[in-house]
Backbone as numpy.savetxt, mean C-alpha at the origin, in Angstrom:
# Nx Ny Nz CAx CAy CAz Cx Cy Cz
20.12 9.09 11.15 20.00 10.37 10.48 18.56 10.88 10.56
17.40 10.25 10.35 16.09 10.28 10.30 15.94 10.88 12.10
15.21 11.71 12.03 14.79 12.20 13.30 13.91 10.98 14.28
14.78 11.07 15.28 13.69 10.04 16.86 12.32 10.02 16.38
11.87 11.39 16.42 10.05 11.22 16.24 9.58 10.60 15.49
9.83 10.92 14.13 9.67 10.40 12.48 9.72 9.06 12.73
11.08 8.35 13.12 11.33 7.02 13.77 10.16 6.74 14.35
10.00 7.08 15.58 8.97 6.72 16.39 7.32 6.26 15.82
6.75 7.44 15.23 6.08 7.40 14.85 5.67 5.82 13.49
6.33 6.27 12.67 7.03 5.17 11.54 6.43 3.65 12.52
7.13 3.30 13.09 7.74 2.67 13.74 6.30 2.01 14.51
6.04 2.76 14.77 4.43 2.63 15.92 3.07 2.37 14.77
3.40 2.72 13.69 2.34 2.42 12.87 1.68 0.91 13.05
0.22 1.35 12.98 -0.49 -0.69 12.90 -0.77 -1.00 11.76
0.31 -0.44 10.54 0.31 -0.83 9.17 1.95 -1.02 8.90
1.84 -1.49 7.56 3.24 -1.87 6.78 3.58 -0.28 6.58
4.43 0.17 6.89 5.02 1.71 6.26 6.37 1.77 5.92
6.78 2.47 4.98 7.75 2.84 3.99 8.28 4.07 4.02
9.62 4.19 4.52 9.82 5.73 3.82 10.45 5.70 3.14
10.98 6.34 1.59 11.55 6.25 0.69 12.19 7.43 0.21
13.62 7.68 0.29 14.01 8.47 -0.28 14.07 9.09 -1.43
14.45 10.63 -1.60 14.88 10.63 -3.21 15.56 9.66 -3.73
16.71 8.64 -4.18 17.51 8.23 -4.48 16.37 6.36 -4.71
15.56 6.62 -4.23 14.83 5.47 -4.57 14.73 4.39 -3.36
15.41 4.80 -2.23 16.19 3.93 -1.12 15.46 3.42 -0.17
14.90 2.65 1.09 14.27 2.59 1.92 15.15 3.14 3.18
14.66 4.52 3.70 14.98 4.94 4.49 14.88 4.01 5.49
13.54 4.05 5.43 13.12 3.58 6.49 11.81 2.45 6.46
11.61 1.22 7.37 10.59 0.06 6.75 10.24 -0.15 8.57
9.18 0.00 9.32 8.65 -0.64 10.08 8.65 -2.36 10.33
7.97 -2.45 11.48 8.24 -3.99 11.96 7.11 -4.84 10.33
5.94 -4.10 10.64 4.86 -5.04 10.01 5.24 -4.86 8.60
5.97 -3.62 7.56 6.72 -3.94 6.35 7.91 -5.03 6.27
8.71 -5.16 7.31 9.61 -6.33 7.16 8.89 -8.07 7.35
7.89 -8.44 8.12 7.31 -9.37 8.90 6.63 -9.35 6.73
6.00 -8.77 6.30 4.82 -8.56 5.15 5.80 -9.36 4.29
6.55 -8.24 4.47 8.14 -9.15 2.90 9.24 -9.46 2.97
8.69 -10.50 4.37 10.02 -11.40 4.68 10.86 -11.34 5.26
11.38 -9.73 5.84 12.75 -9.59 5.72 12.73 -9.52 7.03
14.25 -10.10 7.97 14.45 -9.86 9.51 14.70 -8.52 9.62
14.69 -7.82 10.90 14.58 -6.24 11.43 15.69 -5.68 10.69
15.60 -4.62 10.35 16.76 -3.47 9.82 17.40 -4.05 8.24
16.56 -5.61 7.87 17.48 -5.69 6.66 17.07 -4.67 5.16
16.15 -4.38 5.16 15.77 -2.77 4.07 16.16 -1.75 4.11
16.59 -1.22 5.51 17.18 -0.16 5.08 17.91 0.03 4.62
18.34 0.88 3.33 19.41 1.25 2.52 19.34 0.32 1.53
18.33 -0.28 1.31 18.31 -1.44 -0.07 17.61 -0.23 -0.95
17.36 -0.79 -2.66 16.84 -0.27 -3.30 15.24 -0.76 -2.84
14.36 0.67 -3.30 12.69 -0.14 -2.99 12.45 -1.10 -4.06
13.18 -1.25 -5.51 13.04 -1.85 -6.49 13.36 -3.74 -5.76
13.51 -3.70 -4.72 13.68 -5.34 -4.04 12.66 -5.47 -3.77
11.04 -4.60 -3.78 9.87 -5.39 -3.28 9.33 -5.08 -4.06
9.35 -4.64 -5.44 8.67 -4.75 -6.36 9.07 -5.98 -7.62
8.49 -6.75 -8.15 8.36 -7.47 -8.95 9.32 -6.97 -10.40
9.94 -7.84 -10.79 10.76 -7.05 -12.17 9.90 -6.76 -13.33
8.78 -7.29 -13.62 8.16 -6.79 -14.39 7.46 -5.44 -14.41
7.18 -4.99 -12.57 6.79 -3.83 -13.01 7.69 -2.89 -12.51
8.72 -3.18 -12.48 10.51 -1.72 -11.76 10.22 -0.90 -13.00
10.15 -0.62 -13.84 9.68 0.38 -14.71 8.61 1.37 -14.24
7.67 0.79 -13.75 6.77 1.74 -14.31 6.68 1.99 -12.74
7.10 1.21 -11.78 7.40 1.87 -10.53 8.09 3.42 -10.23
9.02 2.67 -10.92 10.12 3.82 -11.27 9.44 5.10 -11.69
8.81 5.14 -12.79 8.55 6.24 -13.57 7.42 7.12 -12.52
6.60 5.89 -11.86 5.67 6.61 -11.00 6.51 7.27 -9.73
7.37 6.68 -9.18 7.74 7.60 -8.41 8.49 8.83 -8.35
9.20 9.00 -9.67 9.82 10.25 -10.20 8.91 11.31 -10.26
7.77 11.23 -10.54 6.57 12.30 -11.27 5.89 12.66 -9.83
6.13 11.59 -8.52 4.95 12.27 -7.33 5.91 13.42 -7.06
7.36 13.73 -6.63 7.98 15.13 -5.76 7.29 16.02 -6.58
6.94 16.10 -7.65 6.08 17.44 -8.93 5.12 17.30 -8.75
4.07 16.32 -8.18 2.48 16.25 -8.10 2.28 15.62 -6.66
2.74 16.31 -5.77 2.77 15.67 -4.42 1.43 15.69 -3.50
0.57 15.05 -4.33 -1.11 14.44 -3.80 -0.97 13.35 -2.63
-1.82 12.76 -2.55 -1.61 11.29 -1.68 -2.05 10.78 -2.92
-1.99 9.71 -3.12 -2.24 8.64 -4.83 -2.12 7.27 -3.78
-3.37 6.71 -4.00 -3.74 5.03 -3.70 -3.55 4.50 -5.06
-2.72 3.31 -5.21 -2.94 2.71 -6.26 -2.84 1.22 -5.66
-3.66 0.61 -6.58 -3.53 -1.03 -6.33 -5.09 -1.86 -5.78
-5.84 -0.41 -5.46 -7.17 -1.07 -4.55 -7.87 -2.11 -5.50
-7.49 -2.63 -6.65 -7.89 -3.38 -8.31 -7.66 -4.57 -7.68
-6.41 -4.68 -7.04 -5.75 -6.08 -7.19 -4.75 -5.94 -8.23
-4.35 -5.12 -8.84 -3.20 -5.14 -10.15 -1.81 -4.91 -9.54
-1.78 -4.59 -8.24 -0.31 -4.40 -8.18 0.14 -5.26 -7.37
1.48 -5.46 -7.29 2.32 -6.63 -6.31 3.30 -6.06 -6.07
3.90 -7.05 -4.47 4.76 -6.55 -4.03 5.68 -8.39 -3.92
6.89 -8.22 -3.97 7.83 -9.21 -3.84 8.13 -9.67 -2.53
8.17 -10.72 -2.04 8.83 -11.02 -0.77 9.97 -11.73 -1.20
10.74 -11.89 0.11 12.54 -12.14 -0.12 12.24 -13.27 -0.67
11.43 -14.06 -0.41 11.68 -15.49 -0.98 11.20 -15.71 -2.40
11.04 -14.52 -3.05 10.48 -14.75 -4.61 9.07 -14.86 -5.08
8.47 -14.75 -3.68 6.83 -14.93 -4.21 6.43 -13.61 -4.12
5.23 -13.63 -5.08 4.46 -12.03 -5.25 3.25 -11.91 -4.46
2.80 -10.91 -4.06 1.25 -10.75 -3.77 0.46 -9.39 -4.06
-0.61 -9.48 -3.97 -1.66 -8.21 -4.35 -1.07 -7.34 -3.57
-0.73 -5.69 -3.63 -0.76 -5.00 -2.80 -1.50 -3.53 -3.00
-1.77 -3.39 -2.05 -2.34 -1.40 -2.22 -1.46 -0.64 -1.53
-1.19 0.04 -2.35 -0.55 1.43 -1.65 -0.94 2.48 -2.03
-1.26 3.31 -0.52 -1.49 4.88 -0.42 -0.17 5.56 0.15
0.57 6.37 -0.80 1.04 6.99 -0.88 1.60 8.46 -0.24
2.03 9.07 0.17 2.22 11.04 0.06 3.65 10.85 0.07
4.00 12.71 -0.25 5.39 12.80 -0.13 5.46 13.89 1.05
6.62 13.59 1.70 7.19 14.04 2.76 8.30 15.05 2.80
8.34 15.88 3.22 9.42 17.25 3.24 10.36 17.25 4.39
11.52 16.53 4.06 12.71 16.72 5.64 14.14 17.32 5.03
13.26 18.05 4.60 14.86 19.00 4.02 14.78 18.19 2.82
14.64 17.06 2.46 14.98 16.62 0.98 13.24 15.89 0.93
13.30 15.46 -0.38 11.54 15.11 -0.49 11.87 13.61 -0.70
10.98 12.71 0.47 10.59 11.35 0.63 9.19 10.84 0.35
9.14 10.15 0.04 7.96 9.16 -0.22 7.53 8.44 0.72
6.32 8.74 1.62 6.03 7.42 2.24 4.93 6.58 2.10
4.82 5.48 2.09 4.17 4.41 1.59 3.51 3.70 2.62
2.20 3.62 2.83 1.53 2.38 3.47 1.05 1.40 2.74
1.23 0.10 2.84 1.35 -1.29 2.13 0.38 -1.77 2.53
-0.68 -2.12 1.66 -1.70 -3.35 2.94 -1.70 -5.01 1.65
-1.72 -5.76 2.21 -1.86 -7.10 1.62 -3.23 -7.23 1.29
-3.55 -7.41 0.38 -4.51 -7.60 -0.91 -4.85 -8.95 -1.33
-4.17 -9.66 -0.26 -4.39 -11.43 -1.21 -5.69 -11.74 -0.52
-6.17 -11.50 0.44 -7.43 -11.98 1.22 -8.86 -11.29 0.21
-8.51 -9.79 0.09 -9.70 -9.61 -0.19 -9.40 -9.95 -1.78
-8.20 -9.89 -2.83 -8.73 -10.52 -3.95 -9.59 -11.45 -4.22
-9.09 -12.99 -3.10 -9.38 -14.03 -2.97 -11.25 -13.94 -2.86
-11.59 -13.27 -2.04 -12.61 -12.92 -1.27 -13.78 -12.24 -2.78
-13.18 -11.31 -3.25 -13.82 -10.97 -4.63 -14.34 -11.62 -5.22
-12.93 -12.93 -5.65 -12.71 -13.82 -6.79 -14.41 -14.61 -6.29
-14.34 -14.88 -4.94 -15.47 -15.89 -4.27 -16.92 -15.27 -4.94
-16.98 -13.97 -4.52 -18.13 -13.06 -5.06 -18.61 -12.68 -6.91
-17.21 -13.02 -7.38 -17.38 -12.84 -8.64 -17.88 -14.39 -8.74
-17.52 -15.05 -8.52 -18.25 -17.05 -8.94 -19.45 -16.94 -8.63
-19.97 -16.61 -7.73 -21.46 -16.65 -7.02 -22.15 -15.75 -8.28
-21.75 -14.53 -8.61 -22.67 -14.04 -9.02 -22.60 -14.46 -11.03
-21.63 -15.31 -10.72 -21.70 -16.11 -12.51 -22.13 -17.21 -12.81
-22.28 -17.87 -11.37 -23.11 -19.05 -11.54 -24.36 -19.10 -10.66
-24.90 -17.88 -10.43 -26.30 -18.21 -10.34 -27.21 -18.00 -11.09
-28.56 -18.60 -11.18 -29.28 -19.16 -12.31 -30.43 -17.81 -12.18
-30.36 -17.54 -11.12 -31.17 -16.03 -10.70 -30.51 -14.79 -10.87
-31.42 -13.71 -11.20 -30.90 -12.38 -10.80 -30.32 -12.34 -9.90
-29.32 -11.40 -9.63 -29.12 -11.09 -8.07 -28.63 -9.44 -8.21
-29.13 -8.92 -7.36 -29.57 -7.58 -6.83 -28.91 -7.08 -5.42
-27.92 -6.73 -5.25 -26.69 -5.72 -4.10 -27.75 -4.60 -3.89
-28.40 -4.25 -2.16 -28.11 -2.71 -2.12 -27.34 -2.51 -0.75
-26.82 -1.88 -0.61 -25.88 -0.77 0.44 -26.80 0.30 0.67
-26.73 -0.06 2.18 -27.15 1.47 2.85 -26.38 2.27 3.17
-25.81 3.68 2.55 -24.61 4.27 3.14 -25.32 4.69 4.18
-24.55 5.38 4.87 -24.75 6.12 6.24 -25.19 7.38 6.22
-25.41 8.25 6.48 -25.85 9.40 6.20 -24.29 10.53 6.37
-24.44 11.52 5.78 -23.90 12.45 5.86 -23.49 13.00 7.05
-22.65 13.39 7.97 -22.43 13.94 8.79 -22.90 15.01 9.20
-23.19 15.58 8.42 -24.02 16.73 8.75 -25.67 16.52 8.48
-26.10 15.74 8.16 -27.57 15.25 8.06 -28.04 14.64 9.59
-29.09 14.83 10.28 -29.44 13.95 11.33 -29.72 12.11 11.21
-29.31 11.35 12.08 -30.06 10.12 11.40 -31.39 9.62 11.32
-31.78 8.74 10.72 -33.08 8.58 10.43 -33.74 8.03 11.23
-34.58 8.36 11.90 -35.56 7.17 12.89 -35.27 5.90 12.59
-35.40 4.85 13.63 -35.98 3.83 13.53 -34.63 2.74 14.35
């Protein structure tokens, strides 16, 4: 039903992607969303999306995705580490998702997924270091300059 291109595209992504119907449904789930949560080729489509979310949070999943077709922004949520996603076999992990909604005659949701357990982990490492050292310690970042600014000598 989903148009070749849409497919295609979907499909070709070098991320986990989601399309999600009104009705709550997975239209549609790419190779690297099934490989992420377990599942062999084509087994999501037509499942509820409430199978890769955790039961503790199908609520408030829920509620968030009712309110984007009325506020149809792109919305990242999860870059914290607070959200999870379920794999078939019952285990959870960190996930981020950036979000938009999509217009094909009816309004879809699509979702890019990225796995979050590396860089939590990776945090967690950075948060120890900086609680058990006996010294100050002092972060700076050089951003880059502005695009429209020239760069700086040197």
């Amino acid at each position: 039903e989903l148009d070749l291109k849409l497919r295609a595209i979907v499909e070709s992504a070098p991320i986990a992607m989601i399309l999600i119907d009104p009705d709550n449904n997975i239209a549609l789930a790419n190779r690297f969303t099934e490989t992420l949560f377990g599942y062999d080729p084509g087994e999501l489509e037509g499942q509820p999306v409430a199978r890769l979310v955790p039961e503790r949070l199908r609520d408030k999943y829920l509620q968030l995705s009712r309110s984007l077709p009325s506020n149809p922004q792109r919305l990242q949520i999860g870059s914290s580490g607070n959200l999870y996603g379920l794999r078939k076999d019952g285990a959870e992990f960190a996930v981020e998702l950036v979000t938009s909604v999509v217009e094909l005659g009816r309004t879809f949701l699509l979702a890019a997924v990225t796995d979050m357990t590396e860089r939590k982990k990776a945090l967690a490492r950075v948060r120890t270091i900086f609680e058990s050292s006996p010294d100050g310690i002092l972060l700076l970042g050089l951003a880059p300059p502005p695009p429209s600014s020239p760069c700086p000598p040197g």
